[in-house]
Short mmCIF file of C-alpha atoms in Angstrom, two decimals:
data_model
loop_
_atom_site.label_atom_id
_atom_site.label_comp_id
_atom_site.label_asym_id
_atom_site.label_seq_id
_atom_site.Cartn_x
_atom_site.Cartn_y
_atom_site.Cartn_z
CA UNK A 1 9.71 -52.20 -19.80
CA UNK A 2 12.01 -53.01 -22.82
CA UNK A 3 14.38 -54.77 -20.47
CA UNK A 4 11.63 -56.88 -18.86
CA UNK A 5 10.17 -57.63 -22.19
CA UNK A 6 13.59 -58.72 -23.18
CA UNK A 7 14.42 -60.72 -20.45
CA UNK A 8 11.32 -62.73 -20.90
CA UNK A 9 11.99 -66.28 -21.42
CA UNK A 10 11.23 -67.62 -25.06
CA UNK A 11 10.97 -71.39 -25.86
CA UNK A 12 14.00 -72.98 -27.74
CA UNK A 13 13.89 -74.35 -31.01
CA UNK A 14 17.14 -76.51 -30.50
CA UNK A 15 18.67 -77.38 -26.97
CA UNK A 16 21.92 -77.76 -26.99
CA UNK A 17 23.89 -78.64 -23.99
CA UNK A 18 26.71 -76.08 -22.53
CA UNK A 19 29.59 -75.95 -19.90
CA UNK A 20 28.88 -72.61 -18.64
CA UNK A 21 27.56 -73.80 -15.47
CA UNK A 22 30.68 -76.11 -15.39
CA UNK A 23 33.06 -73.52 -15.12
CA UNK A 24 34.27 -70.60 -12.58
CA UNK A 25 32.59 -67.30 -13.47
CA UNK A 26 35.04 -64.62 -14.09
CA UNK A 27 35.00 -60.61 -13.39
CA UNK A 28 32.51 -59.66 -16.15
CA UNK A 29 30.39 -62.85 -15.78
CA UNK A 30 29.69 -61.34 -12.05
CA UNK A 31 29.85 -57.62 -13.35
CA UNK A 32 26.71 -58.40 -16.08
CA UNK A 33 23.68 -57.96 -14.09
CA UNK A 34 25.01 -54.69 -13.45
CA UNK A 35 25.47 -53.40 -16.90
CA UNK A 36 21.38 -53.01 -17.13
CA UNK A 37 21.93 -49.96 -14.29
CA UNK A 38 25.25 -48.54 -16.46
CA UNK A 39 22.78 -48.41 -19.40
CA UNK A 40 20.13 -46.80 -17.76
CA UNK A 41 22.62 -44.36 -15.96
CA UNK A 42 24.12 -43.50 -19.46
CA UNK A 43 20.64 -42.89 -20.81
CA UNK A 44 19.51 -40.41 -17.76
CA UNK A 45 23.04 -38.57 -18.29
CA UNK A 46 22.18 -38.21 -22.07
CA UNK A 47 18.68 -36.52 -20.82
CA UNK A 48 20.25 -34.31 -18.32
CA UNK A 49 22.61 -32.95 -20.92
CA UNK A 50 19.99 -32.76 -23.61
CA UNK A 51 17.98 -30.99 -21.31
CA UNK A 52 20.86 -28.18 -21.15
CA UNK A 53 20.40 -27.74 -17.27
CA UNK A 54 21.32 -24.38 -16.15
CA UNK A 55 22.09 -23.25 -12.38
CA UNK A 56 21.82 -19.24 -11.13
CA UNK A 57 23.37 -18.04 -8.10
CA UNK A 58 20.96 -16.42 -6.41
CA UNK A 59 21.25 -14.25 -3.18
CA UNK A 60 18.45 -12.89 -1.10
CA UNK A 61 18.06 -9.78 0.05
CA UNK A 62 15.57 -8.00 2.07
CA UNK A 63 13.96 -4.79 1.03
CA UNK A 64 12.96 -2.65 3.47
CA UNK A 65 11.02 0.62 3.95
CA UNK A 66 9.34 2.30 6.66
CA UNK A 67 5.54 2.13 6.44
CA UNK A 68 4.34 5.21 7.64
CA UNK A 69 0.33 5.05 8.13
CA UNK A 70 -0.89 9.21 7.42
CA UNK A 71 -4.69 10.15 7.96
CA UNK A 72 -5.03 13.78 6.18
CA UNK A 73 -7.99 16.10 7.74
CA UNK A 74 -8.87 18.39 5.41
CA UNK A 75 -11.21 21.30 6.81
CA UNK A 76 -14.15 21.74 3.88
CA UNK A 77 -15.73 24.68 5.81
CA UNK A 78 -17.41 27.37 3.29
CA UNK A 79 -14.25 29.52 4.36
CA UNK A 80 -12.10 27.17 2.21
CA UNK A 81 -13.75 28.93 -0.98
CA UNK A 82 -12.03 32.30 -0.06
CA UNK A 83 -9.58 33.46 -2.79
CA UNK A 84 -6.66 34.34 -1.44
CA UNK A 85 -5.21 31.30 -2.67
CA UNK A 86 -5.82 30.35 -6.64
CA UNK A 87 -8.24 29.73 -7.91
CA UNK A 88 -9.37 29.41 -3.92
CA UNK A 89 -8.10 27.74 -0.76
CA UNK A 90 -10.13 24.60 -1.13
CA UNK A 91 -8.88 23.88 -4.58
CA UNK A 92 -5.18 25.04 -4.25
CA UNK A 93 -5.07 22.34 -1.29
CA UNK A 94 -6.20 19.53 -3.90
CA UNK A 95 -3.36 20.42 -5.83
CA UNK A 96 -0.59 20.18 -3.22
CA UNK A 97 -2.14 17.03 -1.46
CA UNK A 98 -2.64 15.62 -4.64
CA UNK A 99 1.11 15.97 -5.39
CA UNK A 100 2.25 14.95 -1.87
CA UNK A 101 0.18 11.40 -1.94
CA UNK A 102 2.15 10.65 -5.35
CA UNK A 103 4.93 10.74 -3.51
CA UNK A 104 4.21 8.72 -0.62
CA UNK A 105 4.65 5.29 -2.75
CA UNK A 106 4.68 2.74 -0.05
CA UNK A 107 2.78 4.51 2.47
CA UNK A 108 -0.90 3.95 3.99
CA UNK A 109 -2.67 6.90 3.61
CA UNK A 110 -6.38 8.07 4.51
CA UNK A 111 -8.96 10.44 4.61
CA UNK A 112 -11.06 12.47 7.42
CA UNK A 113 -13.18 15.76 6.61
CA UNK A 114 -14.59 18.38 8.69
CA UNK A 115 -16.32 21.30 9.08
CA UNK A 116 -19.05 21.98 11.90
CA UNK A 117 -18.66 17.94 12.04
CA UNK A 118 -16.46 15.44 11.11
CA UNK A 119 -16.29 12.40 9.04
CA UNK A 120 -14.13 9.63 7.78
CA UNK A 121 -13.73 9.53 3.95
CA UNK A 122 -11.43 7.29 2.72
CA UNK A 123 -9.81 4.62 5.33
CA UNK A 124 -6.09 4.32 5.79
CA UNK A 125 -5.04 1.86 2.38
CA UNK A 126 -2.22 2.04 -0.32
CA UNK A 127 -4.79 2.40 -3.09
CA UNK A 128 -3.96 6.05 -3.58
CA UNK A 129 -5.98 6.01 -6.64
CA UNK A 130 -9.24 5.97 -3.93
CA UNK A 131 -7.48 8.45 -2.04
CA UNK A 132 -6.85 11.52 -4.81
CA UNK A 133 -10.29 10.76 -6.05
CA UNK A 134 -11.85 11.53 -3.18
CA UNK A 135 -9.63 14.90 -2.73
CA UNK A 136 -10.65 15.73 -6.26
CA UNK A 137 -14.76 15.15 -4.77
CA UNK A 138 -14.37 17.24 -1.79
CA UNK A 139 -16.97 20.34 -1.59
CA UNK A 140 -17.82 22.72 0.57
CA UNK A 141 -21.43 21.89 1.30
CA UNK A 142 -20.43 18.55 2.39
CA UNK A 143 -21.35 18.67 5.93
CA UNK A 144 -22.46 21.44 8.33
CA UNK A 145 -20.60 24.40 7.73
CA UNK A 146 -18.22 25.64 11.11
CA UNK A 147 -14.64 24.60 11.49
CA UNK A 148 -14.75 22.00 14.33
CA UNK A 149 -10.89 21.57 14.43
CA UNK A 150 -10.95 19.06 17.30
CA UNK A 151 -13.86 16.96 16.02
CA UNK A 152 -11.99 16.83 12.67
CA UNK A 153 -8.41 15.84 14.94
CA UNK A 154 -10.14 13.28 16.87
CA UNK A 155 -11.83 11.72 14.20
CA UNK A 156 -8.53 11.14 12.23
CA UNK A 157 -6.89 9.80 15.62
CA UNK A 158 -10.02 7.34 15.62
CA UNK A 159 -8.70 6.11 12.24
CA UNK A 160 -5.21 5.59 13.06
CA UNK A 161 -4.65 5.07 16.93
CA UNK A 162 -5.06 1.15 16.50
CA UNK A 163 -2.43 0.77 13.57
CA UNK A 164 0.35 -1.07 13.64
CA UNK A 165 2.69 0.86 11.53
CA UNK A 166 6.02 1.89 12.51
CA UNK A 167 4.96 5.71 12.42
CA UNK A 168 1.58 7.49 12.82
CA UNK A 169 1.00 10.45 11.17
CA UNK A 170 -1.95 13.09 10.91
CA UNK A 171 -1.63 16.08 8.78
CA UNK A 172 -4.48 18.76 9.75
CA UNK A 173 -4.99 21.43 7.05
CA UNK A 174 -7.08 24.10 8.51
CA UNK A 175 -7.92 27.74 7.36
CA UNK A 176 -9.25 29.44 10.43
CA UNK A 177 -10.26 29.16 13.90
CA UNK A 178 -12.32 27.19 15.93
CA UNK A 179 -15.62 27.70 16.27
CA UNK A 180 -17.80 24.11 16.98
CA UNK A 181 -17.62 20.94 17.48
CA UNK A 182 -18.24 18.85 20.79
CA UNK A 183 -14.31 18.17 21.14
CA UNK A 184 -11.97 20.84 21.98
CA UNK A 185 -8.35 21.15 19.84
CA UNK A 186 -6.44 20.58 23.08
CA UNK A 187 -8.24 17.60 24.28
CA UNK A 188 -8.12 16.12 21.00
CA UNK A 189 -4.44 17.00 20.88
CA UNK A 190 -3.92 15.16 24.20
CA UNK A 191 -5.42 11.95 22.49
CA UNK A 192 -3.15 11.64 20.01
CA UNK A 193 -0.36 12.28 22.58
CA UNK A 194 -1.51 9.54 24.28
CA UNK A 195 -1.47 7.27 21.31
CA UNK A 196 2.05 8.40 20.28
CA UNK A 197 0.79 10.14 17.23
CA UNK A 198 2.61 12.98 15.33
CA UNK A 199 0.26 15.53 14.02
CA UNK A 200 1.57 18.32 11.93
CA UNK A 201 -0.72 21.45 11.40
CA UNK A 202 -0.72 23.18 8.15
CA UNK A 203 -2.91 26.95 8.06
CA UNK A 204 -4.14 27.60 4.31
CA UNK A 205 -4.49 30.93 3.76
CA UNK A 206 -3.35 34.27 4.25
CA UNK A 207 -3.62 36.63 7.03
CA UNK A 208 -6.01 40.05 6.45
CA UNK A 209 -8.40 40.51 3.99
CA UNK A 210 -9.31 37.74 1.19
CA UNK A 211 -12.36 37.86 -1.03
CA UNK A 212 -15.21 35.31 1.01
CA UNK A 213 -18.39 34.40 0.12
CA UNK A 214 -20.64 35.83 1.76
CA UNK A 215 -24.49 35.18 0.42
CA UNK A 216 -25.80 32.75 -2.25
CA UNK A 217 -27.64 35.28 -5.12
CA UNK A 218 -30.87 34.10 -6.85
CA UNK A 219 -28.98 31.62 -9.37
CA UNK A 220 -27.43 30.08 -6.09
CA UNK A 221 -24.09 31.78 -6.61
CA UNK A 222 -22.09 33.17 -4.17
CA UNK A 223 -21.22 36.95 -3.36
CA UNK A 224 -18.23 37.51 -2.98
CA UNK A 225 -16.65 40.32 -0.55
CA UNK A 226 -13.46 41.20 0.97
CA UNK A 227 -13.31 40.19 4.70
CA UNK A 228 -10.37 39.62 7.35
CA UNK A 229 -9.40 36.61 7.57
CA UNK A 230 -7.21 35.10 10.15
CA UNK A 231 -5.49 31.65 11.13
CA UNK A 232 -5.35 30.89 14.31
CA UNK A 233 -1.06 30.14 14.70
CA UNK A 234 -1.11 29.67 18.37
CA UNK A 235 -3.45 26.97 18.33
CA UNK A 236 -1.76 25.33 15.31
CA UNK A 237 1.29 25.57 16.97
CA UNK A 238 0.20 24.43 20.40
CA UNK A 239 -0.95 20.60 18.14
#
């Protein structure tokens, strides 16, 4: 704008007649027009270096990690109160799963709970924040009691057969045998065959005798007596 403004022709107070026209225009005569672009390239090279440009190498690299998708089924049957474990099975299980979802960091992880039925908690999702507070919620008298071990397999292979992960995992925590459900344990195991699902069976508990409850009392406490208890380990196995 400067330049224009410069450039802009101004009336003369005196004319006085010159040769320039008359003679041949030498090597700078030809070269001024030019000199407007030197000055402007001089004054964007004084703002590059004023602005102290600065260049990184950068390289790319990819990160990668196996995203494993993991359903837990955790059986909530009354059973799970039995003492055997500290302070009982139901609560010793919180612990452990509690400290094996911290360690799953990148993982998709979910929830599916049974008893004499079964039923999706938490859905497969890296917020394992929504995950351990759920664990930390579980009781007993959640659903109907039982231990429907294929109900509570097929429901978690409901949750995970359609995922897209790289690996499909179910971990079924169980502390006895079964005794309901609709869906038998091998038919259920069959289904997640089919689906190319790894399932890993975990019995909590102890074989013999382990203080169970029993009875409710009048304050709606239980009663407590020692009974065998047993884990089925063939049927674990054969899953």
């Amino acid at each position: 704008a400067w330049f224009i403004f410069r450039k802009k022709p101004r009336t003369a107070v005196v004319t006085v007649p010159v040769m320039y026209d008359f003679g041949t225009k030498n090597l700078l005569s030809r070269l001024r027009p030019f000199l407007i672009v030197l000055r402007f390239a001089a004054l964007a090279l004084i703002i590059v270096a004023i602005a102290r440009p600065q260049s990184t190498k950068m390289s790319s690299q990819k990160r990668g990690t196996e995203g494993i998708d993991i359903v837990m089924a955790v059986d909530i049957s009354p059973s799970m109160l039995a003492r055997d474990l500290k302070p009982n099975r139901l609560e010793a299980l919180k612990i452990v799963a509690q400290q094996f979802i911290g360690g799953r960091h990148s993982d998709r992880i979910g929830l599916v709970i049974y008893a004499g039925e079964s039923f999706a908690q938490v859905p497969l999702t890296t917020d394992h924040k929504v995950v351990k507070n759920a664990l930390a919620d579980l009781r007993y008298d959640m659903l109907e009691s039982g231990t429907a071990i294929g109900m509570g397999l097929a429901t978690a292979v409901n949750r995970i057969k359609d995922s897209e992960a790289l690996s499909k995992v179910i971990i079924l925590l169980t502390d006895g045998e079964n005794n309901k459900g609709i869906i038998d344990p091998k038919t259920a195991t069959q289904l997640a065959k089919q689906y190319n699902i790894r399932v890993y069976t975990i019995g909590v508990g102890t074989k013999g005798f382990a203080e169970t409850p029993v009875a409710l009392d009048m304050q709606g406490n239980f009663i407590y007596q020692k009974m065998p208890v047993n884990i089925d380990e063939g049927r674990l196995e054969y899953i």
